[in-house]
Coordinates of N, CA, C and O in Angstrom, one line a residue:
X1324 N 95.1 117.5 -63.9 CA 94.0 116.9 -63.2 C 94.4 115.6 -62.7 O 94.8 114.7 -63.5
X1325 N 94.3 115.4 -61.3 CA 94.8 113.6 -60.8 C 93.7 112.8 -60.8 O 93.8 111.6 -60.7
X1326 N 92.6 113.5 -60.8 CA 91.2 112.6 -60.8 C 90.3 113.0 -62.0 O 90.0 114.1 -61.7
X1327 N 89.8 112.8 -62.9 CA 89.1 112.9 -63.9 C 87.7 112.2 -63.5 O 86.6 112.7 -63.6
X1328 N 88.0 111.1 -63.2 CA 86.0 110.6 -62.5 C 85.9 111.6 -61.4 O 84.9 112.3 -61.7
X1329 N 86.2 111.8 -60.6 CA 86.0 112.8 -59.5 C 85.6 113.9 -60.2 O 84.7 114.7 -59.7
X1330 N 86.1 114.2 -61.3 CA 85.7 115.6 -61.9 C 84.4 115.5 -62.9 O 83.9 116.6 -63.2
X1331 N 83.9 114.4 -63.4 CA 83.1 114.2 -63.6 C 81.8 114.0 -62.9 O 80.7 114.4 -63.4
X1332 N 82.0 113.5 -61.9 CA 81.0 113.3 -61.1 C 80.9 115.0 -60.4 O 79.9 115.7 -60.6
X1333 N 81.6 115.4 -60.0 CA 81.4 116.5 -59.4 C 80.8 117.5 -60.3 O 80.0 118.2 -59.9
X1334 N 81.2 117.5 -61.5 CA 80.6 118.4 -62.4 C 79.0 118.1 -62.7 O 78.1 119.0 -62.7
X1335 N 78.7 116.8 -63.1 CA 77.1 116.1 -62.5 C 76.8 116.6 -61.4 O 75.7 117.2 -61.6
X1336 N 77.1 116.7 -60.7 CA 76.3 117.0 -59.1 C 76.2 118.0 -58.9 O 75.2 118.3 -58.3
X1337 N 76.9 119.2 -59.3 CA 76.6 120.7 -59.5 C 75.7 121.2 -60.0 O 74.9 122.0 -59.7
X1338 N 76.1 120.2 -61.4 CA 74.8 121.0 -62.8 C 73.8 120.3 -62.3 O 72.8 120.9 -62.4
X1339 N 73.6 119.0 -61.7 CA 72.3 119.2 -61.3 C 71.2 119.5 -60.0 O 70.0 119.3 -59.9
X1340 N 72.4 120.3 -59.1 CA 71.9 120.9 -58.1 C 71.4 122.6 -58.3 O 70.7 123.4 -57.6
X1341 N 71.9 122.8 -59.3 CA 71.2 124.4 -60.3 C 70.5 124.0 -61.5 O 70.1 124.9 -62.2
X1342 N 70.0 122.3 -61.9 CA 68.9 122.4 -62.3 C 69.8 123.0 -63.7 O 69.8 124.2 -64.1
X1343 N 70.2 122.4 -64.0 CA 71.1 122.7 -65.5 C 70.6 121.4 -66.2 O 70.6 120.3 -65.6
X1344 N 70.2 121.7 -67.6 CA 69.8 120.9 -68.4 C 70.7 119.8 -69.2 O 70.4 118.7 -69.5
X1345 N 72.4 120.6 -69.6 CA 73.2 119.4 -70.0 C 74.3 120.1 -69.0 O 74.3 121.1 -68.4
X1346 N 75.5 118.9 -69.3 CA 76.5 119.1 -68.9 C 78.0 118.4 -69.7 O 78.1 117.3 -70.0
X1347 N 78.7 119.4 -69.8 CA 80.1 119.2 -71.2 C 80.7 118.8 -70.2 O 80.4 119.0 -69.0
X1348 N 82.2 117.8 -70.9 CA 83.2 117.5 -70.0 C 84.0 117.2 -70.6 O 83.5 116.7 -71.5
X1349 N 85.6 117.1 -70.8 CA 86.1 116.4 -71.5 C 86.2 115.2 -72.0 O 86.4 114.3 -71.1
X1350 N 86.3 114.6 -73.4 CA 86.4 113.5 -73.5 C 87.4 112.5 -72.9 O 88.5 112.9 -72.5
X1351 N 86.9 111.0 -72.8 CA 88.0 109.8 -72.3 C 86.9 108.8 -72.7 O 85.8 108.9 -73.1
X1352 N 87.8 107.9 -72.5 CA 86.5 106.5 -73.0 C 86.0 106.0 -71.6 O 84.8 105.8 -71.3
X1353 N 87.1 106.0 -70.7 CA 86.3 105.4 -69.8 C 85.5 106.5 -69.1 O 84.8 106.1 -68.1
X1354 N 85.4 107.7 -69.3 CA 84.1 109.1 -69.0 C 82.9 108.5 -69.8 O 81.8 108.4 -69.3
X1355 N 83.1 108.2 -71.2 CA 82.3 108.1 -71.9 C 81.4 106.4 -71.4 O 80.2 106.2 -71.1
X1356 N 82.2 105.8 -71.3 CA 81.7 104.7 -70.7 C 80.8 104.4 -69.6 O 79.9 103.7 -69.5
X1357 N 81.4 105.2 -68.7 CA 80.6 105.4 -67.5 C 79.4 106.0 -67.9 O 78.2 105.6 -67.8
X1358 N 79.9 107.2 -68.6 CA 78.2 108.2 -68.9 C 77.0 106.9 -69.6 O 75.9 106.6 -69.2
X1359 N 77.6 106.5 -70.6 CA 77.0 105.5 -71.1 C 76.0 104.2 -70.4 O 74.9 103.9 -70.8
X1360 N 76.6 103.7 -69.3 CA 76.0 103.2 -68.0 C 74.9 103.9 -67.4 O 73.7 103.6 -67.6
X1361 N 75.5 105.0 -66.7 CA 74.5 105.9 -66.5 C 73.1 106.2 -67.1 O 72.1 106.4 -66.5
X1362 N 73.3 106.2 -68.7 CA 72.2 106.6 -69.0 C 71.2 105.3 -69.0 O 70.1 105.2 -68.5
X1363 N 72.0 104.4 -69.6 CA 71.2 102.9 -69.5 C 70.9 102.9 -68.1 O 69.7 102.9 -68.5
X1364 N 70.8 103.0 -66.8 CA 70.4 102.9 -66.0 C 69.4 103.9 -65.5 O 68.9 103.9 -64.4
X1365 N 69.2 104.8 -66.2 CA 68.1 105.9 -66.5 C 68.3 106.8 -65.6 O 67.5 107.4 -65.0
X1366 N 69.6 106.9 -65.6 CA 69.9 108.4 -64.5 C 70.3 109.5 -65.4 O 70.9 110.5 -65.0
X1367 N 69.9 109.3 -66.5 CA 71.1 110.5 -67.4 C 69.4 110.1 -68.8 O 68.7 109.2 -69.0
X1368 N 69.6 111.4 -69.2 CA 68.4 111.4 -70.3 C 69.4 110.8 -71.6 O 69.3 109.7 -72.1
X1369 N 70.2 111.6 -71.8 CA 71.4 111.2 -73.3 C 72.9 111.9 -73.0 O 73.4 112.8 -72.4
X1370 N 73.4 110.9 -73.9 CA 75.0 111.2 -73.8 C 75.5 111.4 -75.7 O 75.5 110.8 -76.7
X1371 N 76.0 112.3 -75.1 CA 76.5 112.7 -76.6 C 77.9 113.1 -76.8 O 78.4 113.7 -75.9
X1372 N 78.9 112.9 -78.1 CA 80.2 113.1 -78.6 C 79.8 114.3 -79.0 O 78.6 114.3 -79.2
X1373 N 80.7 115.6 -79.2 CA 81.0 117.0 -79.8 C 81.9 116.8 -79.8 O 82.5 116.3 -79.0
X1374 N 82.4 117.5 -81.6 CA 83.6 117.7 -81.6 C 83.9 119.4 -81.2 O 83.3 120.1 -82.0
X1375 N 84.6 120.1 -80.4 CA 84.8 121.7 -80.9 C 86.1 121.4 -81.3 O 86.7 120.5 -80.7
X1376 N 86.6 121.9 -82.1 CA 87.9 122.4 -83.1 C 88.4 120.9 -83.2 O 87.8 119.9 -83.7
X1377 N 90.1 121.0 -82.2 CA 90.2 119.8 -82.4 C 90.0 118.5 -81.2 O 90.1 117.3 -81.3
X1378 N 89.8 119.1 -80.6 CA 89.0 118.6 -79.2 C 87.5 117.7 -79.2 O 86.5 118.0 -79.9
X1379 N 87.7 117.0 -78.6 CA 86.0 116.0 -78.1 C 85.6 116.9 -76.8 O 86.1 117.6 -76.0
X1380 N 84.7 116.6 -76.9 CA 83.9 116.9 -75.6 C 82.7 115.5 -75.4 O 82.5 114.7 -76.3
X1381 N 81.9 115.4 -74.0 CA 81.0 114.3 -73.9 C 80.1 115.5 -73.7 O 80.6 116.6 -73.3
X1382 N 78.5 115.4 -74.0 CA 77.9 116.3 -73.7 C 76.5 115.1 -73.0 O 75.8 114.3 -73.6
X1383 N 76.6 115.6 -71.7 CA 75.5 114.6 -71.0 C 73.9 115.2 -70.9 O 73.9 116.4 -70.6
X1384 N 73.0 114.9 -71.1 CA 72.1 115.9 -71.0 C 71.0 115.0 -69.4 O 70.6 113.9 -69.4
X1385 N 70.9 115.9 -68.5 CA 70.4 115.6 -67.0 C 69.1 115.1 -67.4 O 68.5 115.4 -68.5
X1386 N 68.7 114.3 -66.3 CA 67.0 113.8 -66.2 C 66.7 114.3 -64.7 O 67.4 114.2 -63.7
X1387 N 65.5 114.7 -64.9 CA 65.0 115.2 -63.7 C 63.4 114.5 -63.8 O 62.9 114.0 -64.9
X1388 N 62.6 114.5 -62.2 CA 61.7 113.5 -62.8 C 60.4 115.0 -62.7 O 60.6 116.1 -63.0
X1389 N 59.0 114.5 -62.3 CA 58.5 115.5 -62.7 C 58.4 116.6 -61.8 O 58.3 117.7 -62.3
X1390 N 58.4 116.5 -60.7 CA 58.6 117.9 -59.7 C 59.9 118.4 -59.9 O 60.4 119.2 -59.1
X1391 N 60.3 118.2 -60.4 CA 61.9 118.9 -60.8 C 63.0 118.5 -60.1 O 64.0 119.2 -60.3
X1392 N 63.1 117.5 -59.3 CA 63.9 116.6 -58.8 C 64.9 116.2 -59.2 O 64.4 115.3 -60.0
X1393 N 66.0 116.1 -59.3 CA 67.0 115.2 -59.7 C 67.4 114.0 -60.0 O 68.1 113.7 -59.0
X1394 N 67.3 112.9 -60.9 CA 67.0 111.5 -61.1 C 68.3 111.1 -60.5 O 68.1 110.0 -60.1
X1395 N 69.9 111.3 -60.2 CA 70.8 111.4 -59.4 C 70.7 111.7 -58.0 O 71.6 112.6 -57.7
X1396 N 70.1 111.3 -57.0 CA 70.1 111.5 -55.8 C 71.3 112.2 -54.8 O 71.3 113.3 -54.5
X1397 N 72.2 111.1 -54.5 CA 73.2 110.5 -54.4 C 74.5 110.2 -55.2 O 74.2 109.2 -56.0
X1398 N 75.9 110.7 -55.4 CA 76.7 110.5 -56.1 C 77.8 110.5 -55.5 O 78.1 111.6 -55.1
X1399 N 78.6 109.4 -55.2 CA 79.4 109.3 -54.7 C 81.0 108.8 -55.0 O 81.0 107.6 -55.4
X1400 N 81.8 109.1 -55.0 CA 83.1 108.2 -55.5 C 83.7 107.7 -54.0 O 83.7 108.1 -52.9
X1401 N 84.2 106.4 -54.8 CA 84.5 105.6 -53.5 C 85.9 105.1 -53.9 O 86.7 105.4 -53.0
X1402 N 86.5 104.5 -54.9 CA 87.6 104.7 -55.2 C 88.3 105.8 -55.2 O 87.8 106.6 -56.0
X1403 N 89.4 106.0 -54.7 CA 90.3 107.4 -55.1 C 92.0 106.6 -55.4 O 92.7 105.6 -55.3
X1404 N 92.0 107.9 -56.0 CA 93.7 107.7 -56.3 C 94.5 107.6 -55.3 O 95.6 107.3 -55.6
X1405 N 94.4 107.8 -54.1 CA 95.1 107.2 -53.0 C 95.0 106.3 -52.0 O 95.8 105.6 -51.4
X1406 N 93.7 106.3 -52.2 CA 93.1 105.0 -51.7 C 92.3 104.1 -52.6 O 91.2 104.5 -52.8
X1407 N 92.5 103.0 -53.2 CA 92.0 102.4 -54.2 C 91.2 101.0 -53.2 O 91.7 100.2 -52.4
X1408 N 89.9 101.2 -53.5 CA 89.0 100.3 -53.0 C 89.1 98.8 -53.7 O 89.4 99.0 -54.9
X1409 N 89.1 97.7 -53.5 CA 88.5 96.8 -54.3 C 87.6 95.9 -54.1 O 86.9 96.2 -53.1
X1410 N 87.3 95.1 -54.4 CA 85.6 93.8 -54.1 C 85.9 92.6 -54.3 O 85.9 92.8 -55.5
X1411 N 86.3 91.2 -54.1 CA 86.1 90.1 -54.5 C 84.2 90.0 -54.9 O 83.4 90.9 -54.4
X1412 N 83.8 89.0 -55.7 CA 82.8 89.1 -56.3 C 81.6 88.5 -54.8 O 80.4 89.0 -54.6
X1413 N 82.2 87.6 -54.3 CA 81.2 87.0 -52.8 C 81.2 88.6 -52.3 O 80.0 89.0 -52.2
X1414 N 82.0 89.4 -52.1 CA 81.5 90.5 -51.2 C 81.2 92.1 -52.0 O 81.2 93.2 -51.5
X1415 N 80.8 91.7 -53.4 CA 79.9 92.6 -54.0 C 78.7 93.7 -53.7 O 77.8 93.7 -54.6
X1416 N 78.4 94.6 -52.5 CA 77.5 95.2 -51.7 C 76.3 95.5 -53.2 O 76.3 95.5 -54.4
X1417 N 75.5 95.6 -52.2 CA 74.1 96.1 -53.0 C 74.5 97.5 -52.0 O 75.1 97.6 -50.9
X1418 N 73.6 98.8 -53.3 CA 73.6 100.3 -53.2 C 72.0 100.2 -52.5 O 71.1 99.6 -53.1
X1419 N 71.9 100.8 -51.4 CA 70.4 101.2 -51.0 C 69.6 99.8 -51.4 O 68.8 100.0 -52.3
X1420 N 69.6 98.6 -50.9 CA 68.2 97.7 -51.1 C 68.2 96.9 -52.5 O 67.5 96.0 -52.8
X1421 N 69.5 97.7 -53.5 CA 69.2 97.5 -54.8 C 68.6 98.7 -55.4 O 68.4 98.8 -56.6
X1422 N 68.3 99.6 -54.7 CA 67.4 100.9 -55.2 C 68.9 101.6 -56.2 O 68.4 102.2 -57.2
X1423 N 69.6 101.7 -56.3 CA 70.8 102.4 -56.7 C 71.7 101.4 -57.0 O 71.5 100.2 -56.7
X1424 N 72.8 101.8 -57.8 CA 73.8 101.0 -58.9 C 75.0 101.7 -58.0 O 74.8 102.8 -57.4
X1425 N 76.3 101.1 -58.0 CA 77.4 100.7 -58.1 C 78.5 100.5 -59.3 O 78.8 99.5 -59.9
X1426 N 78.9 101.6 -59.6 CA 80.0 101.1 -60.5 C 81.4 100.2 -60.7 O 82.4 100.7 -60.2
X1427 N 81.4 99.2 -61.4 CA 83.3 98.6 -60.8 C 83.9 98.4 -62.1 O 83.2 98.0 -63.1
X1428 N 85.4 99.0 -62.2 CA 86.2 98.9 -63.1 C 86.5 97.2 -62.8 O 86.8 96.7 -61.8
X1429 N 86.3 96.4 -64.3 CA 86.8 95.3 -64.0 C 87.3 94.5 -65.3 O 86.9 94.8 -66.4
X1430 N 88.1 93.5 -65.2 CA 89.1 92.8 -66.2 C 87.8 93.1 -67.9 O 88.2 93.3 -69.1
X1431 N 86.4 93.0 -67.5 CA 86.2 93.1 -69.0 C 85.2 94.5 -68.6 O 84.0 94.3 -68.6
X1432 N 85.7 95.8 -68.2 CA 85.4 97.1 -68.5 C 84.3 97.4 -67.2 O 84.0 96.7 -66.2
X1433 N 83.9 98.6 -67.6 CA 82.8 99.1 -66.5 C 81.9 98.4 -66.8 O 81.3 98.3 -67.9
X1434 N 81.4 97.5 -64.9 CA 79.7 97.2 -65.1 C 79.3 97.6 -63.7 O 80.0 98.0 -62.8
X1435 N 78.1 97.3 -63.5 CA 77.4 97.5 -62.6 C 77.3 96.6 -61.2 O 77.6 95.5 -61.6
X1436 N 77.1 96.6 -60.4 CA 77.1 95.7 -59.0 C 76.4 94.2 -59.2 O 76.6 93.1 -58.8
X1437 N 75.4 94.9 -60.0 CA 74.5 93.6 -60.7 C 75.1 92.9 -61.9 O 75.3 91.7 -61.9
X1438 N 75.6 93.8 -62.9 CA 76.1 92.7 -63.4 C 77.4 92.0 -63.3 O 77.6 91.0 -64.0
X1439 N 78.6 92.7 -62.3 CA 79.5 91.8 -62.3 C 79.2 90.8 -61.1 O 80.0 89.9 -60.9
X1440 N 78.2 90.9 -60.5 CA 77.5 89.6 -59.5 C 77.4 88.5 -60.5 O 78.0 87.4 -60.5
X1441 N 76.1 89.0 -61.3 CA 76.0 87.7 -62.7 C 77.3 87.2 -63.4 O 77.3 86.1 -64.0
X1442 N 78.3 87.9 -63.5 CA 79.4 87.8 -64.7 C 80.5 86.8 -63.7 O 81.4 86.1 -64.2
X1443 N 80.3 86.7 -61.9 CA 81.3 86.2 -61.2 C 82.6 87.2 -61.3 O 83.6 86.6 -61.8
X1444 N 82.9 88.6 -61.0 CA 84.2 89.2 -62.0 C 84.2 90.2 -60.5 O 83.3 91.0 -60.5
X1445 N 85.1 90.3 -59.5 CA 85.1 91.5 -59.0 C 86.4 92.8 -59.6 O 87.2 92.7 -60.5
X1446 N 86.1 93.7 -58.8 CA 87.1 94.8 -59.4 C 87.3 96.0 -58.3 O 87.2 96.0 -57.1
X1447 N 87.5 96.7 -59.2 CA 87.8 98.3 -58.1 C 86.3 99.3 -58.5 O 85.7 99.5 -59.5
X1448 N 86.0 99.7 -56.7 CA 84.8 100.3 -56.4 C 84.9 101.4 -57.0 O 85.3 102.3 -56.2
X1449 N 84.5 102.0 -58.6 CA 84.5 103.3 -58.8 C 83.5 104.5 -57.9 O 83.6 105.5 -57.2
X1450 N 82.2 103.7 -58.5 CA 81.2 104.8 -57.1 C 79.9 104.4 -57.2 O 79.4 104.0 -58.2
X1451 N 79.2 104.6 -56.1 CA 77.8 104.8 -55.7 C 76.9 105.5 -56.6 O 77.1 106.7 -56.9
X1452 N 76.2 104.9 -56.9 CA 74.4 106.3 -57.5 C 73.2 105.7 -56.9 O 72.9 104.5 -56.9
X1453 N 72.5 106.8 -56.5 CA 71.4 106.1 -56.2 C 70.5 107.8 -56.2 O 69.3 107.8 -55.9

């Protein structure tokens, strides 16, 4: 696999376009990390470690709101392995108004649009949610 966030997110956007309640993926930290984001930003109900045999797995479990909607709108990757995005912190975009988060890989780990604004810290544009 050359992209593992791409596969992540893709596998998000499926299971919650059929309305699937969780979604397995392989373990990484920085998967896990992201998911972790995610949930803190209330797009994701919980994120969970499994072990099967000798293998991890992340086990995400979806939020949908009450019409059965998808609390993930929008999911987008904007960095790629061939084309790598990056941000100085002055040119940090807001997602939708601020309605939506931004993820950036940066010198102290994944944060959000908002907080590497506050932290002064730019990085590489992982992706859009809203």
């Amino acid at each position: 696999m050359t992209d593992p966030i791409a596969d992540m997110l893709t596998r998000i956007r499926n299971a919650s376009n059929v309305k699937k309640t969780t979604v397995s993926l392989p373990y990484s930290r920085l998967k896990k990390s992201l998911a972790d984001i995610l949930a803190q930003e209330g797009y994701l109900g919980g994120v969970s470690v499994v072990e099967q045999g000798k293998f991890r797995e992340i086990e995400l479990t979806l939020k949908y709101d009450h019409e059965k909607g998808p609390a993930i709108r929008t999911l987008k990757r904007l960095s790629k392995p061939g084309c790598r995005r990056y941000v100085q912190t002055e040119n940090i975009p807001s997602v939708m108004n601020n309605y939506g988060i931004m993820i950036l890989s940066t010198s102290k780990g994944l944060m959000t649009n908002r907080d590497a604004r506050k932290a002064h810290i730019g990085g590489e544009m992982i992706c859009e949610i809203a």
